[in-house]
Tab-separated table of C-alpha atoms in Angstrom:
chain	number	residue	atom	x	y	z
R	1	MET	CA	0.000	0.000	0.000
R	2	GLY	CA	1.381	3.419	-0.735
R	3	TYR	CA	1.008	7.102	-1.454
R	4	SER	CA	3.146	9.260	-3.736
R	5	ASP	CA	3.039	12.961	-4.568
R	6	THR	CA	3.957	12.866	-8.278
R	7	ASP	CA	1.971	11.821	-11.333
R	8	ALA	CA	4.813	9.640	-12.673
R	9	TYR	CA	5.124	7.535	-9.519
R	10	ASN	CA	1.338	7.381	-9.139
R	11	ALA	CA	1.114	6.064	-12.707
R	12	ILE	CA	3.531	3.257	-11.751
R	13	LEU	CA	1.565	2.486	-8.589
R	14	LYS	CA	-1.650	2.373	-10.626
R	15	ILE	CA	-0.331	-0.347	-12.981
R	16	THR	CA	1.392	-2.348	-10.221
R	17	ASP	CA	-0.449	-5.598	-9.514
R	18	SER	CA	1.824	-6.914	-6.754
R	19	TYR	CA	5.228	-6.396	-5.191
R	20	TRP	CA	7.480	-8.176	-2.740
R	21	MET	CA	11.011	-7.628	-1.533
R	22	LYS	CA	13.681	-9.527	0.353
R	23	MET	CA	16.419	-7.663	2.241
R	24	THR	CA	19.483	-9.493	3.495
R	25	PRO	CA	22.518	-8.135	5.335
R	26	SER	CA	25.669	-7.986	3.262
R	27	ALA	CA	28.305	-10.542	4.227
R	28	SER	CA	31.087	-8.016	3.621
R	29	ASP	CA	29.673	-4.747	5.045
R	30	LYS	CA	27.514	-4.459	8.181
R	31	ASN	CA	26.049	-1.184	6.866
R	32	GLN	CA	24.939	-2.671	3.553
R	33	LEU	CA	21.706	-4.466	2.624
R	34	THR	CA	21.245	-6.531	-0.507
R	35	VAL	CA	17.721	-6.148	-1.840
R	36	HIS	CA	15.840	-8.299	-4.315
R	37	GLU	CA	12.337	-7.305	-5.339
R	38	GLU	CA	9.768	-8.720	-7.719
R	39	ASN	CA	7.167	-6.449	-9.269
R	40	LYS	CA	4.151	-7.537	-11.273
R	41	ILE	CA	3.392	-4.564	-13.500
R	42	ASN	CA	0.597	-4.801	-16.054
R	43	GLY	CA	0.687	-8.576	-15.618
R	44	SER	CA	4.430	-8.902	-16.374
R	45	CYS	CA	7.120	-9.758	-13.838
R	46	VAL	CA	10.160	-7.524	-13.409
R	47	GLY	CA	12.797	-8.355	-10.799
R	48	LEU	CA	15.355	-5.874	-9.517
R	49	SER	CA	18.477	-6.404	-7.406
R	50	PHE	CA	20.411	-3.601	-5.761
R	51	ASN	CA	22.276	-2.584	-2.605
R	52	MET	CA	21.217	-0.106	0.056
R	53	THR	CA	23.385	1.539	2.717
R	54	ILE	CA	22.338	1.980	6.348
R	55	ASP	CA	23.329	5.452	7.562
R	56	GLY	CA	22.167	6.207	11.102
R	57	ASP	CA	18.367	6.403	11.186
R	58	HIS	CA	17.866	6.062	7.440
R	59	VAL	CA	18.752	3.864	4.487
R	60	ASP	CA	20.231	5.262	1.266
R	61	LEU	CA	19.579	3.851	-2.177
R	62	SER	CA	21.791	5.102	-4.966
R	63	LEU	CA	21.184	3.798	-8.486
R	64	PRO	CA	22.108	5.235	-11.847
R	65	ASN	CA	19.918	8.361	-12.122
R	66	ILE	CA	17.962	7.653	-8.899
R	67	SER	CA	18.765	8.425	-5.276
R	68	THR	CA	16.342	7.686	-2.458
R	69	VAL	CA	16.483	8.106	1.300
R	70	PHE	CA	14.204	5.782	3.288
R	71	GLN	CA	13.196	6.210	6.915
R	72	VAL	CA	11.477	3.407	8.786
R	73	LEU	CA	8.429	4.662	10.671
R	74	PRO	CA	6.457	2.863	13.400
R	75	GLY	CA	4.375	0.058	11.916
R	76	CYS	CA	2.244	-2.881	12.934
R	77	ASP	CA	3.329	-6.382	13.920
R	78	GLY	CA	4.558	-8.079	10.728
R	79	CYS	CA	4.605	-4.751	8.855
R	80	VAL	CA	7.100	-2.099	7.928
R	81	VAL	CA	6.319	1.519	7.039
R	82	PHE	CA	8.815	3.378	4.852
R	83	ARG	CA	8.906	7.096	4.207
R	84	ALA	CA	10.801	7.748	0.967
R	85	ASN	CA	12.283	10.892	-0.552
R	86	SER	CA	13.549	10.283	-4.052
R	87	THR	CA	15.200	12.262	-6.835
R	88	ALA	CA	15.291	10.706	-10.286
R	89	ARG	CA	16.721	11.819	-13.596
R	90	ASP	CA	15.806	10.435	-17.007
R	91	LEU	CA	13.283	7.918	-15.667
R	92	SER	CA	12.213	7.120	-19.209
R	93	LYS	CA	15.320	4.904	-19.627
R	94	LEU	CA	14.489	2.817	-16.537
R	95	PHE	CA	10.845	2.585	-17.569
R	96	HIS	CA	11.901	1.389	-21.015
R	97	MET	CA	14.124	-1.335	-19.466
R	98	MET	CA	11.163	-2.417	-17.309
R	99	ASN	CA	8.737	-2.342	-20.284
R	100	ILE	CA	6.657	0.374	-18.627
R	101	ASN	CA	4.969	2.647	-21.149
R	102	ILE	CA	4.563	5.889	-19.231
R	103	ASP	CA	5.539	9.177	-20.840
R	104	ILE	CA	7.890	11.124	-18.559
R	105	THR	CA	8.680	14.662	-19.643
R	106	ASP	CA	10.493	15.902	-16.518
R	107	GLU	CA	14.289	15.729	-16.714
R	108	GLU	CA	14.460	15.594	-12.920
R	109	LEU	CA	11.695	14.444	-10.636
R	110	THR	CA	11.535	14.742	-6.847
R	111	THR	CA	9.034	12.471	-5.135
R	112	HIS	CA	7.896	11.964	-1.570
R	113	ALA	CA	6.125	8.724	-0.719
R	114	ILE	CA	5.052	6.484	2.133
R	115	TYR	CA	4.615	2.723	1.862
R	116	LEU	CA	3.141	0.053	4.114
R	117	MET	CA	4.503	-3.427	3.476
R	118	ALA	CA	3.312	-6.525	5.309
R	119	ARG	CA	4.247	-10.193	5.484
R	120	GLU	CA	0.613	-11.117	4.868
R	121	THR	CA	-1.669	-10.042	2.023
R	122	SER	CA	-3.967	-8.117	4.364
R	123	VAL	CA	-3.645	-6.043	7.527
R	124	LYS	CA	-6.079	-5.297	10.340
R	125	ASP	CA	-8.360	-2.293	9.858
R	126	SER	CA	-6.750	-0.604	12.879
R	127	ASP	CA	-3.281	-0.980	11.289
R	128	LEU	CA	-4.599	0.421	8.017
R	129	GLU	CA	-6.069	3.417	9.846
R	130	GLN	CA	-2.761	4.016	11.657
R	131	PHE	CA	-0.948	3.996	8.300
R	132	LYS	CA	-3.452	6.423	6.771
R	133	GLN	CA	-2.999	8.682	9.807
R	134	GLN	CA	0.789	8.613	9.315
R	135	ALA	CA	0.265	9.446	5.635
R	136	SER	CA	-2.048	12.312	6.581
R	137	CYS	CA	0.591	13.754	8.939
R	138	LEU	CA	2.979	13.763	5.966
R	139	GLY	CA	0.465	15.618	3.776
R	140	PHE	CA	-1.144	12.724	1.884
R	141	THR	CA	-4.932	12.637	1.656
R	142	GLY	CA	-7.608	10.332	0.325
R	143	GLU	CA	-7.168	6.697	-0.537
R	144	PRO	CA	-3.689	5.248	-1.207
R	145	ASN	CA	-2.386	5.361	-4.785
R	146	PHE	CA	-1.638	1.643	-4.483
R	147	SER	CA	-3.464	-0.981	-2.498
R	148	TYR	CA	-2.828	-4.684	-3.052
R	149	ASP	CA	-5.758	-6.616	-4.503
R	150	PRO	CA	-5.580	-10.310	-3.465
R	151	LYS	CA	-6.928	-11.391	-6.874
R	152	HIS	CA	-3.415	-10.656	-8.217
R	153	ASP	CA	-0.729	-13.237	-7.587
R	154	PHE	CA	2.914	-12.538	-6.833
R	155	CYS	CA	5.842	-13.146	-9.161
R	156	ALA	CA	8.127	-16.000	-8.207
R	157	GLU	CA	11.766	-15.124	-7.645
R	158	GLY	CA	13.494	-15.074	-11.035
R	159	GLU	CA	10.247	-15.085	-13.023
R	160	GLY	CA	10.253	-12.651	-15.939
R	161	THR	CA	12.786	-9.934	-16.701
R	162	HIS	CA	15.561	-9.272	-14.176
R	163	LEU	CA	17.609	-6.087	-13.813
R	164	SER	CA	20.694	-5.774	-11.608
R	165	LEU	CA	21.171	-2.128	-10.763
């Protein structure tokens, strides 16, 4: 589940059917996380692998043309809430690699977002309300731009296209 404040990211959230991620500590650097995620976008699976760096109370993601700072906010049991601030340049190249047909005209795009991720496919109503309250405190209103629909299945690890960034 998630909110974003830009049309480009909201367009991605709108065509996202499902998403999962696995984070593992790096064997060589205690401040590094290795992340693998699988996205089902418009019915097609796209996997991404990348590294993130733990820096105090936040996690930094630095990819070609994209930098994001994540903060973990209080969440429910079995859930994690991420606040994300991202700056991206030339997103059209990444979208092309992921077979996403969204027209991006901005050379540089700054996005603020908040995401609720859970181990299960549903969360309690009280946890959902807490997340919406957190989103409201950050300036987001209305219904989330993405909410998982259980009629969509998840991609298996390695299914579909894979990008190592």
